[in-house]
Short mmCIF file of C-alpha atoms in Angstrom, two decimals:
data_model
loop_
_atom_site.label_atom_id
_atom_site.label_comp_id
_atom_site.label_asym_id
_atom_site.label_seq_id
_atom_site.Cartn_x
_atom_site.Cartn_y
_atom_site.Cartn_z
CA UNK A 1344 29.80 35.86 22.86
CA UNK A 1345 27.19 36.53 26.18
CA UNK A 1346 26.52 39.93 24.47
CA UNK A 1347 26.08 37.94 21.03
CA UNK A 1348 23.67 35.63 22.43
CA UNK A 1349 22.03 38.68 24.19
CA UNK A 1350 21.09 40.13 21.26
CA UNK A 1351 19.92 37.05 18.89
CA UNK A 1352 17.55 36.69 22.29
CA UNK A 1353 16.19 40.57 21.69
CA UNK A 1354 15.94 40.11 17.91
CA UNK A 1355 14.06 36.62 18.25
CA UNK A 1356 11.70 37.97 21.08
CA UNK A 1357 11.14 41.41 20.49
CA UNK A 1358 9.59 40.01 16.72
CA UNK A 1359 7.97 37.24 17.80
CA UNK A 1360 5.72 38.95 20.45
CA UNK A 1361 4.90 41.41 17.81
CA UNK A 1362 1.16 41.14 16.94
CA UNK A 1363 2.25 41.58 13.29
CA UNK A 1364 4.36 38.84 13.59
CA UNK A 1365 1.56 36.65 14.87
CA UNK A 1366 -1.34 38.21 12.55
CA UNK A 1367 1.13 37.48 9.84
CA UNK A 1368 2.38 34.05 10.40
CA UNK A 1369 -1.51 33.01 10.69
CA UNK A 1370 -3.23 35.18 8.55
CA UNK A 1371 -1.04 34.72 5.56
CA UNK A 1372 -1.15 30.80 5.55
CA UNK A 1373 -5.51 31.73 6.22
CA UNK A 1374 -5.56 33.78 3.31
CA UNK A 1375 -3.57 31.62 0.49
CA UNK A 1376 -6.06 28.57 1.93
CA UNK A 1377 -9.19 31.11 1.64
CA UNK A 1378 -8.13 31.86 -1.90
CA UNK A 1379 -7.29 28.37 -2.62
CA UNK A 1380 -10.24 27.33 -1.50
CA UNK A 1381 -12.65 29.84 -3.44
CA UNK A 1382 -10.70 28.44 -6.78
CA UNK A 1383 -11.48 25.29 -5.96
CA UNK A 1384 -15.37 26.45 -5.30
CA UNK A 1385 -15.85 28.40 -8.24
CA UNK A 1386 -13.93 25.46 -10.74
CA UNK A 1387 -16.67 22.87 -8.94
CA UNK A 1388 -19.70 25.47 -9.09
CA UNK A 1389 -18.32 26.48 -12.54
CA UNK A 1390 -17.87 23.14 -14.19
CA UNK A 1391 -22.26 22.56 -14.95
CA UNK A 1392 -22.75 20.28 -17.19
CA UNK A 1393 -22.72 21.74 -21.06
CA UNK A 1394 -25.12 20.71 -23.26
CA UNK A 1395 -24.67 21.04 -26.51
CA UNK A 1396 -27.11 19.78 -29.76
CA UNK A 1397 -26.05 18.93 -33.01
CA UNK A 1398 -28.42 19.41 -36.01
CA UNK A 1399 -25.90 17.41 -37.88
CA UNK A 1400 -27.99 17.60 -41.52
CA UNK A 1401 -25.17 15.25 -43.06
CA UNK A 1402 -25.17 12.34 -40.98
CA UNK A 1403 -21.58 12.18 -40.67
CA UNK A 1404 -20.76 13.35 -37.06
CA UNK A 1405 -23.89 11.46 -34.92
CA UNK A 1406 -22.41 8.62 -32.94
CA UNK A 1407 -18.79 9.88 -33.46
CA UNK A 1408 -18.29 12.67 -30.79
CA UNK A 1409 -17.24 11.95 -27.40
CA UNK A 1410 -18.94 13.43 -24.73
CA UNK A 1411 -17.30 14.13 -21.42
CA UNK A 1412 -18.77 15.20 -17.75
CA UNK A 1413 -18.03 18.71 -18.24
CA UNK A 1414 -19.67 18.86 -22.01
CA UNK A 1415 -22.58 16.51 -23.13
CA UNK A 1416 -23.57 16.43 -27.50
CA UNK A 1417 -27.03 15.21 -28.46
CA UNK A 1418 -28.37 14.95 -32.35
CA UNK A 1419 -31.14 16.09 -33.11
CA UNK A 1420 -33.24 15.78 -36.79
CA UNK A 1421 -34.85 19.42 -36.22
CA UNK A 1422 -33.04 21.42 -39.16
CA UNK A 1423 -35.72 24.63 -38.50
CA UNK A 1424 -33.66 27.53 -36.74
CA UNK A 1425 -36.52 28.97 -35.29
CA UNK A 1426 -37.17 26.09 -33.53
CA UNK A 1427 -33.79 25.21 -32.64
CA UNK A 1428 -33.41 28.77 -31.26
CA UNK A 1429 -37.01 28.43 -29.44
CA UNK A 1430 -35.94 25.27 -27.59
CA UNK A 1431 -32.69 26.97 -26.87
CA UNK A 1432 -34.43 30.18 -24.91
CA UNK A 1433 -36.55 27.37 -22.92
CA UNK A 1434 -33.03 26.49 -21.40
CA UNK A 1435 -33.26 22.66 -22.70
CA UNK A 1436 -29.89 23.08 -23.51
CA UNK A 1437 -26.85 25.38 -23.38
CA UNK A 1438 -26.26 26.08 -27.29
CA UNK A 1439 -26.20 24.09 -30.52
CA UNK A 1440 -24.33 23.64 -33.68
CA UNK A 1441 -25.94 23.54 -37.31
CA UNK A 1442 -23.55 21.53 -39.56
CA UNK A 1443 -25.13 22.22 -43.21
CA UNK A 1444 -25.06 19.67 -45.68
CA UNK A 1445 -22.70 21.57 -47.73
CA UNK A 1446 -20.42 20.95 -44.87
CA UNK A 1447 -16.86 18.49 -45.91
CA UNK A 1448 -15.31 18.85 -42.65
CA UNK A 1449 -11.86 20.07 -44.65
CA UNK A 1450 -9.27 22.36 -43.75
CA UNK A 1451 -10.80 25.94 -44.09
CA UNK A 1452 -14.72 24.69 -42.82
CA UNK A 1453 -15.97 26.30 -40.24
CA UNK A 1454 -18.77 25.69 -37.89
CA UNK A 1455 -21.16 28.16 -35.16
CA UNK A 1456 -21.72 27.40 -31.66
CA UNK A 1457 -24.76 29.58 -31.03
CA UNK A 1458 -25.75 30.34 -27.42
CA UNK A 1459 -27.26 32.90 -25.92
CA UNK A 1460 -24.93 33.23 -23.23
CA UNK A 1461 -20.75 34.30 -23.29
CA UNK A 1462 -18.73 31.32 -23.95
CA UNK A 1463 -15.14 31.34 -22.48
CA UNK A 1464 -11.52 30.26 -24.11
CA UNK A 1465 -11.76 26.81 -22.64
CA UNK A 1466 -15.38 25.93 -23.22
CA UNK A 1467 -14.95 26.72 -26.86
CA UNK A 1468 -11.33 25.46 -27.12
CA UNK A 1469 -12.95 22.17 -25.53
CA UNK A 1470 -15.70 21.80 -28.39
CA UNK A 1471 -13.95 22.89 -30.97
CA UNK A 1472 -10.98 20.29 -30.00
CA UNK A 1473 -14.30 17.35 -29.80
CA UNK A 1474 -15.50 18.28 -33.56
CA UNK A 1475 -12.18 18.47 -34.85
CA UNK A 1476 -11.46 14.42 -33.48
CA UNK A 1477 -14.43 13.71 -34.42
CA UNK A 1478 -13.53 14.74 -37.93
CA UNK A 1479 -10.13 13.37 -37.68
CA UNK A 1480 -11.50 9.64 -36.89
CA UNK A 1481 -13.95 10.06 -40.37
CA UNK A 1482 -11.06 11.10 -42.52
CA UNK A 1483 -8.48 7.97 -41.13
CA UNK A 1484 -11.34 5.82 -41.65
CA UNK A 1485 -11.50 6.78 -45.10
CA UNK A 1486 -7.70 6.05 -45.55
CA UNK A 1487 -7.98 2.49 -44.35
CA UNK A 1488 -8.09 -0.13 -46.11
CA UNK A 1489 -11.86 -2.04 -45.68
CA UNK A 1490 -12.14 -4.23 -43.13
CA UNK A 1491 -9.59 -2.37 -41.16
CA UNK A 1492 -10.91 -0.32 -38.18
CA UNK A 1493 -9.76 2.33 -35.98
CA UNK A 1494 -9.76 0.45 -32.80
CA UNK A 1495 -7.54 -2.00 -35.01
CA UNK A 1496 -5.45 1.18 -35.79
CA UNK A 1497 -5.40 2.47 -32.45
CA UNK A 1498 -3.51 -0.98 -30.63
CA UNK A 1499 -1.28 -0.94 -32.83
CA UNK A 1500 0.35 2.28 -31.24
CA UNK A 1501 3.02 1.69 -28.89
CA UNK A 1502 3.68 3.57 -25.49
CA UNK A 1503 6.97 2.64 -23.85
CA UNK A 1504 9.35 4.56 -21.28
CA UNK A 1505 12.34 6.18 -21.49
CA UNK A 1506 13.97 6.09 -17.97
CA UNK A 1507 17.27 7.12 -17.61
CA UNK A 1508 20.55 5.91 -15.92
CA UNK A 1509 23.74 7.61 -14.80
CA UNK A 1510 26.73 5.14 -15.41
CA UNK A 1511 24.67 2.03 -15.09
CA UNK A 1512 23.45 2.54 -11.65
CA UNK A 1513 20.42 2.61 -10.76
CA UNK A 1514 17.14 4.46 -13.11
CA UNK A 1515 15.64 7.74 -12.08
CA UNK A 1516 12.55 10.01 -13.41
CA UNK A 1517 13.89 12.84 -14.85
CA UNK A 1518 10.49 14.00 -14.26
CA UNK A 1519 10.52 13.87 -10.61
CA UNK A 1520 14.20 15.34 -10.60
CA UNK A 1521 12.91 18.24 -12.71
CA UNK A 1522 10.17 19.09 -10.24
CA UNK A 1523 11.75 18.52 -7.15
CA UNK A 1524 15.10 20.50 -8.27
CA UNK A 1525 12.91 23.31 -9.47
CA UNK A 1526 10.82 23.49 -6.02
CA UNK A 1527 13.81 23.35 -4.07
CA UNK A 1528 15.70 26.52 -5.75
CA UNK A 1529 12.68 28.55 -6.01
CA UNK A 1530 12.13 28.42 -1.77
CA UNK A 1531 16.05 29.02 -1.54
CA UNK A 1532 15.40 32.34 -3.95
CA UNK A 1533 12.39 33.42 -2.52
CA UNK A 1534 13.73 32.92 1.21
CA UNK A 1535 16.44 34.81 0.27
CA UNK A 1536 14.67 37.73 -0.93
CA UNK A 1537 12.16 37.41 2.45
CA UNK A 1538 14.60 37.42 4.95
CA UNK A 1539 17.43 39.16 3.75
CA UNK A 1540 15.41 42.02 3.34
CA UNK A 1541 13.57 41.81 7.04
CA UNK A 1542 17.53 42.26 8.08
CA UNK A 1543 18.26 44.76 5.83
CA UNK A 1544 14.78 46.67 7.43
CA UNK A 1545 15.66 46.12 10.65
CA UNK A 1546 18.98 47.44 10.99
CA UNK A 1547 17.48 50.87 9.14
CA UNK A 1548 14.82 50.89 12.27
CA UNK A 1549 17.56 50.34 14.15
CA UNK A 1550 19.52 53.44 13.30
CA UNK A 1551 16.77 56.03 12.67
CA UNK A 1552 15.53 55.29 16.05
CA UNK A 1553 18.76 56.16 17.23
CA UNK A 1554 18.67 52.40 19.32
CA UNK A 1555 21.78 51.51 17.54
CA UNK A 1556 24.17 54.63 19.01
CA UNK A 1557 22.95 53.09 22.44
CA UNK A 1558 23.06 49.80 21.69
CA UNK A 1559 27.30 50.23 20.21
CA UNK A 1560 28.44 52.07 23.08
CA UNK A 1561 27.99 48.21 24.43
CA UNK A 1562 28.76 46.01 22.15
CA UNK A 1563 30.75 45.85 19.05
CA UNK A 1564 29.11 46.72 15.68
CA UNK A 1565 30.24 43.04 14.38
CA UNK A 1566 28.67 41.40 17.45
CA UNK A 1567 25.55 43.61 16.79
CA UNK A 1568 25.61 43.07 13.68
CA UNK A 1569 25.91 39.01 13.94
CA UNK A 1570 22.83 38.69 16.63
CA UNK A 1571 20.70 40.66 14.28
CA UNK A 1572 21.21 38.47 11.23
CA UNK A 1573 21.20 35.54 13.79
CA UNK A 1574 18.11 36.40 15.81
CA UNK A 1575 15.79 37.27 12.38
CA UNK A 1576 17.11 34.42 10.34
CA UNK A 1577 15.93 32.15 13.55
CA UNK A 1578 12.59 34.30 13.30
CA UNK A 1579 12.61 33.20 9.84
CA UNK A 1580 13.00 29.56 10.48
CA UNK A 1581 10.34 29.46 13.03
CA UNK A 1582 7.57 31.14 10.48
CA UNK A 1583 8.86 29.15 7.80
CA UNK A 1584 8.23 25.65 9.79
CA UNK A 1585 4.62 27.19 11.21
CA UNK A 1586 3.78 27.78 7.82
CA UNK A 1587 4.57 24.46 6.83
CA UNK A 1588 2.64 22.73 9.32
CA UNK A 1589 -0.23 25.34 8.93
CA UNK A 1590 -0.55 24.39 5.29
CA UNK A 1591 -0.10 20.89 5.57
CA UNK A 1592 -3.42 21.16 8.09
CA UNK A 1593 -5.61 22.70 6.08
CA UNK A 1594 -4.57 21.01 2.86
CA UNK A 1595 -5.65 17.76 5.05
CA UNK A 1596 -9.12 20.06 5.49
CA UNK A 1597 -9.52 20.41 2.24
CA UNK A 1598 -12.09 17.44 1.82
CA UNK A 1599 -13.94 18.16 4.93
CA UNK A 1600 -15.02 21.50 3.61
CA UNK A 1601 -15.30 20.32 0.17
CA UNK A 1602 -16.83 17.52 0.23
CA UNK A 1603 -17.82 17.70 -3.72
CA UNK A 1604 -14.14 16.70 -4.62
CA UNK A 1605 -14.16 13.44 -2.97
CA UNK A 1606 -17.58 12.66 -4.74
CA UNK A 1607 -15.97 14.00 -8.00
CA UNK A 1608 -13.15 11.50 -7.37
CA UNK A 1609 -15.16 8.81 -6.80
CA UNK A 1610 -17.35 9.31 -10.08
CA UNK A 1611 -14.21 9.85 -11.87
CA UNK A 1612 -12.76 6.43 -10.90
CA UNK A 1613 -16.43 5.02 -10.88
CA UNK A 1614 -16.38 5.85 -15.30
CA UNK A 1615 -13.01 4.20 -15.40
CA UNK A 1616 -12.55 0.31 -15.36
CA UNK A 1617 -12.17 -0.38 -11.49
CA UNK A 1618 -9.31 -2.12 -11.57
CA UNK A 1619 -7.39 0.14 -14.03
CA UNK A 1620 -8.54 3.04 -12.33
CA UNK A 1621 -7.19 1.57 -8.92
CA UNK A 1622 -4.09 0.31 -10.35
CA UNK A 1623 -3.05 3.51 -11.98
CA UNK A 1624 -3.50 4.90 -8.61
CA UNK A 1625 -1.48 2.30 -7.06
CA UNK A 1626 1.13 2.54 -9.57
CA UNK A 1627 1.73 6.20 -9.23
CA UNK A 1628 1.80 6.36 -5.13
CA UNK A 1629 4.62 3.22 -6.00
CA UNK A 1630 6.29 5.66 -8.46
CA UNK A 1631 6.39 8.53 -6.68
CA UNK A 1632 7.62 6.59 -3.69
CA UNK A 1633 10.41 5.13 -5.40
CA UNK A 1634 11.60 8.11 -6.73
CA UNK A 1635 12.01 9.86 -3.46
CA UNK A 1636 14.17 6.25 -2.49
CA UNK A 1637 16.20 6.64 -5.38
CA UNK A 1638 17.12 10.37 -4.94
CA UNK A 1639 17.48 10.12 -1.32
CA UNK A 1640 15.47 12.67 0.43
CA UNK A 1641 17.29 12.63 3.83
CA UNK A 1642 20.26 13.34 2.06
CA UNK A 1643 18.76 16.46 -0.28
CA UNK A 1644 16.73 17.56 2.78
CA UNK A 1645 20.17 17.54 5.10
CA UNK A 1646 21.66 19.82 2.29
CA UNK A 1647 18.64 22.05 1.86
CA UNK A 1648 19.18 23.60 5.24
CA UNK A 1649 23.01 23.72 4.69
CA UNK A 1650 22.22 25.85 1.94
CA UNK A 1651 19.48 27.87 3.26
CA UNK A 1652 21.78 28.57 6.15
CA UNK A 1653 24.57 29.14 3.80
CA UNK A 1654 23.08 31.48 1.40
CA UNK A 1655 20.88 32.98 4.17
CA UNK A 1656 24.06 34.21 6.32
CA UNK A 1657 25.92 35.30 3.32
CA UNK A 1658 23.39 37.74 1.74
CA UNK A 1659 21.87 38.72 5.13
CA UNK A 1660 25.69 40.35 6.10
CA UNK A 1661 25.26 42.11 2.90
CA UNK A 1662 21.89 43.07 2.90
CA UNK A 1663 23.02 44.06 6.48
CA UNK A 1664 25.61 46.59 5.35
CA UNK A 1665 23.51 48.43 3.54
CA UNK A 1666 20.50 48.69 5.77
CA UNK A 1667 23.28 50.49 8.13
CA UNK A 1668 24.28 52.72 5.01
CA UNK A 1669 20.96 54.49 4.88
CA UNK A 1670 18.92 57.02 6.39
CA UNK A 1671 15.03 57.28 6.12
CA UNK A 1672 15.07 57.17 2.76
CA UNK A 1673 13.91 54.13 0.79
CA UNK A 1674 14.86 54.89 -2.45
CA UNK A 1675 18.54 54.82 -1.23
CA UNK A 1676 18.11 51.82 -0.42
CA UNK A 1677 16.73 50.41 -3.32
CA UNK A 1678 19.56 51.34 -5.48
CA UNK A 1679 22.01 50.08 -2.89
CA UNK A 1680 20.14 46.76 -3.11
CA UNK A 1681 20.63 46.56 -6.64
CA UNK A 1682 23.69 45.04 -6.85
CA UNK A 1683 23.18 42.31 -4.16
CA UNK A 1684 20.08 41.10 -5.72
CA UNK A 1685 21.37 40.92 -9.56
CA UNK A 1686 23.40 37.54 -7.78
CA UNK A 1687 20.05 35.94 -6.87
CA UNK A 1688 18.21 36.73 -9.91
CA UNK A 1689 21.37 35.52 -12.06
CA UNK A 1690 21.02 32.75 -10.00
CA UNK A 1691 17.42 31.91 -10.37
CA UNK A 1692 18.03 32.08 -14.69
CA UNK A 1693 21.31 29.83 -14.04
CA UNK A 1694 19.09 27.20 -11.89
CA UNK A 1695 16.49 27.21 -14.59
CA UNK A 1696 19.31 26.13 -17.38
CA UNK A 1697 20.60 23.33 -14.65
CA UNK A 1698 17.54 21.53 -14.32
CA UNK A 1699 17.16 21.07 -17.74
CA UNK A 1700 21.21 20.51 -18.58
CA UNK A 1701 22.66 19.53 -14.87
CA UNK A 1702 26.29 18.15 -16.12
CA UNK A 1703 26.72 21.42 -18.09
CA UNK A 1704 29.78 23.80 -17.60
CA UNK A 1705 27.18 26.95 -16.35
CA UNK A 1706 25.29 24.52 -14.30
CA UNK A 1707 28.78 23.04 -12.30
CA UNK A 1708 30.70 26.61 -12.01
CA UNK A 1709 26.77 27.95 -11.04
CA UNK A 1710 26.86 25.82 -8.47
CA UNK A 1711 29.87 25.75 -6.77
CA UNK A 1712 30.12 29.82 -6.96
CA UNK A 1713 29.47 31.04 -3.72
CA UNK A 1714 27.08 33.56 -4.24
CA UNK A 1715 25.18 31.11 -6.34
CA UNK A 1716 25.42 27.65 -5.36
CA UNK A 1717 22.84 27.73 -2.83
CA UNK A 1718 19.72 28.27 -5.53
CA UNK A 1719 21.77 25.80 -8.59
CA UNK A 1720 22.71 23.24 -6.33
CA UNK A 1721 19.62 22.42 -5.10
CA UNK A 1722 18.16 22.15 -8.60
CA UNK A 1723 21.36 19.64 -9.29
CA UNK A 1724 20.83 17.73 -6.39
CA UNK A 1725 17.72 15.67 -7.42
CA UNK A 1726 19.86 14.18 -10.66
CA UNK A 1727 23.12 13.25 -8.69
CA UNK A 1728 26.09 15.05 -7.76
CA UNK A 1729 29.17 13.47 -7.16
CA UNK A 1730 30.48 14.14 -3.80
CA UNK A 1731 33.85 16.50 -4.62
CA UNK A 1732 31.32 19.04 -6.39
CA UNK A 1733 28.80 19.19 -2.98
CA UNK A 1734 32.27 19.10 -1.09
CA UNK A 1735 33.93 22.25 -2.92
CA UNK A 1736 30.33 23.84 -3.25
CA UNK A 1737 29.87 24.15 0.51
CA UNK A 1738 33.94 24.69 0.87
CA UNK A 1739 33.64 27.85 -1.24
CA UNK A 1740 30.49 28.89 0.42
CA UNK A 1741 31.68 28.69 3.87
CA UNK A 1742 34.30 31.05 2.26
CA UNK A 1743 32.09 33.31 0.73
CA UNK A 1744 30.21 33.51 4.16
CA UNK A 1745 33.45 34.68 5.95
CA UNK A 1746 34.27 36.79 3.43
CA UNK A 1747 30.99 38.75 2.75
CA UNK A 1748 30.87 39.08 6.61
CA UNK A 1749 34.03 40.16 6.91
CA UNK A 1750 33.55 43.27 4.29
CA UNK A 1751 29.82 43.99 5.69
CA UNK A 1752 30.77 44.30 9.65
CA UNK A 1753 33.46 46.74 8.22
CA UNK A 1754 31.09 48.37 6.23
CA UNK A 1755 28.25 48.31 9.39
CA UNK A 1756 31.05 49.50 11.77
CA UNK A 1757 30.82 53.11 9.69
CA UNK A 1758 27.83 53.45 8.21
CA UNK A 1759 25.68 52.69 11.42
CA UNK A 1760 27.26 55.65 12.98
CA UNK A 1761 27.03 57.89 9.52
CA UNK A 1762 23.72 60.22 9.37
CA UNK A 1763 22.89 63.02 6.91
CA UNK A 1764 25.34 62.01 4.28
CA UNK A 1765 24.04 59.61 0.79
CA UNK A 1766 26.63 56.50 0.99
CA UNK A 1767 26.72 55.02 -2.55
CA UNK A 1768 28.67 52.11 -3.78
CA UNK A 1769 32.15 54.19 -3.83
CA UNK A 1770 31.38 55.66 -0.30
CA UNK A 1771 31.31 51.90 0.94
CA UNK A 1772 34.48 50.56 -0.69
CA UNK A 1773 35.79 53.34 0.91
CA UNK A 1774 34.58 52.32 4.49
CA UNK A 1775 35.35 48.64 4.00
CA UNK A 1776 38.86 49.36 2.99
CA UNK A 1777 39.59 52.07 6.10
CA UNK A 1778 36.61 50.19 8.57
#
């Protein structure tokens, strides 16, 4: 166990004091804010007021389209193109629209935004989606009956919610159990991929350096084998919890160095009624607050890093296995890697069916299959599990761990010694069954 412990202390140290390690942990979380924070730039510079004229020669538009901060209409009685065009090259506004008297607004009619500069998807998916309300409103109003209007028409439409209840007890958002089982099995995936193959990597350093010959002729291929996985899945951890923390800071940055958003926000609520605006507000922080109560975040949280341990030891002996199965070439080791990461993409396509059906039969047996269950039981967890399921889940995965060690240390124990010859898939079994 000393000579365990020795090595998870060489893994974790000799990566940590790596200058890749440390450009890495840092410089990744830098460059996701940097890019973050050039969308959010470009979407403030980008979003200019648009100013768009109307030379609505039918009358039946003016007063009727709504107007936003991102696009502005104005009417104008000039009906002369030339002119229209003239003012439009002075830059007094961004482009206009003729509407022709012949113009019905009926299925078929079109209309031309003329500017004389490119117009994007959005800008003219956000015009044409103005005119065609516009329209809308003028072809209801000629439906009602007089006296009637369409404010009249408009409170008369009802907005309840659905919420939802398991067995009586107490209501949940589905909502909030969609997102939050759909962000928890994506990090189990993707930290699955990450860090099972940094082990798989490390034990092919490992043996085309030739450390590994020395390093056996000391300890015994399982115990070298177990520190490695150990020592790099505690690398893992402690990246994983600086990039949390690094993120977190510089989200909390985020309106120091852009100030514009907070004044945007403040504008924003400033157009609204005050005390709608801050009561929506209110009511969502309430909402959001009371769904983490009613899922019980300590609880999911306490099982996320069962799982992520879980899952994380059980692919990471694999992945293991056949990083000591190859030489120097990397194409070996892609096809080797095939079948280990068909489980975790399966897995990903079975989560993505749970969160939408989480009581169905491929969501249950998804999630209480070992090689599974750590990606589709985190997407179950946010609905409600009942407690023999989570029980048998991490029953059979503890299982699955011993047993996918078990077959990789067997496997290691041969291949790690084994140079010049291509191990495939038979050439394993082989070693597993005789290791």
């Amino acid at each position: 166990m000393n000579k365990t412990l020795i090595i998870i202390r060489r893994e974790f140290l000799s990566r940590v004091q790596k200058k890749s390690f440390l450009l890495s942990t840092i410089l990744l979380p830098l460059f996701i804010f940097g890019l973050y924070g050039l969308i959010i730039y470009f979407s403030i510079k980008g979003e200019d007021n648009l100013k768009v004229v109307v030379a609505d020669q039918t009358g039946m538009l003016e007063g009727k389209l709504d107007s936003s901060d991102n696009i502005a209409f104005s009417f104008t009685r000039e009906k002369d193109p030339v002119s229209l065009q003239a003012e439009l090259d002075k830059k007094n506004y961004a482009g206009y629209i003729v509407v022709p008297t012949s113009f019905e607004g009926k299925a078929g009619d079109s209309l031309v935004y003329i500017s004389n500069s490119n117009v994007g998807l959005i800008t003219k998916e956000k015009i044409q989606s103005r005119l065609n309300k516009a329209l809308e409103k003028i072809q209801v109003q000629k439906l009602l009956a007089p006296g009637v209007s369409l404010a009249q028409l408009d409170s008369t439409k009802s907005d309840i919610t659905l919420k939802v209840s398991k067995g009586g007890q107490k209501t949940g958002s589905t909502g909030f159990a969609y997102a939050l089982g759909f962000i928890c099995g994506i990090l189990i995936y993707v930290i699955l991929l990450i860090y099972g193959s940094m082990v798989m990597r490390g034990v092919m350093e490992e043996k085309t350096s030739r450390i590994a010959e020395v390093m056996v002729s000391s300890v015994k291929p399982y115990q070298l084998m177990l520190g490695k996985i150990i020592g790099i899945g505690a690398v893992g951890l402690v990246q994983f919890l600086i990039w949390t923390v690094l993120m977190l800071g510089l989200q909390m940055l985020l309106p120091l160095i852009f100030p514009q958003l907070l004044e945007q926000a403040v504008q924003h609520s400033n157009t609204m009624p005050g005390a709608a605006a801050n009561s929506q507000q209110m009511d969502m922080v309430k909402e959001i607050l009371k769904n983490m109560h009613d899922v019980n975040m300590g609880k999911i949280l306490s099982l996320f890093i069962l799982y992520f341990l879980g899952g994380y030891l059980m692919y990471s002996a694999m992945f293991a296995a056949v990083g000591s199965a190859v030489n120097e070439d990397p194409q070996d080791a892609q096809q080797l890697m095939l079948p280990i990461t068909m489980p975790i993409i399966f897995s990903f396509v079975i989560m993505t069916q749970a969160i939408n059906k989480p009581d169905g039969g491929l969501a249950i047996f998804g999630s209480l299959f070992p090689l599974s269950s750590p990606i589709v039981m985190m997407a179950r967890l946010p609905y409600g599990v009942p407690g023999w399921q989570i029980f048998l889940s991490l029953l059979f995965l503890v299982f699955g761990i011993m047993g996918t060690t078990w077959l990789a240390a067997r496997i290691y124990r041969t291949g790690i010694l084994m140079y010049g010859k291509k191990a495939n898939w038979k050439e394993l079994w082989k070693w597993a069954r005789k290791g």
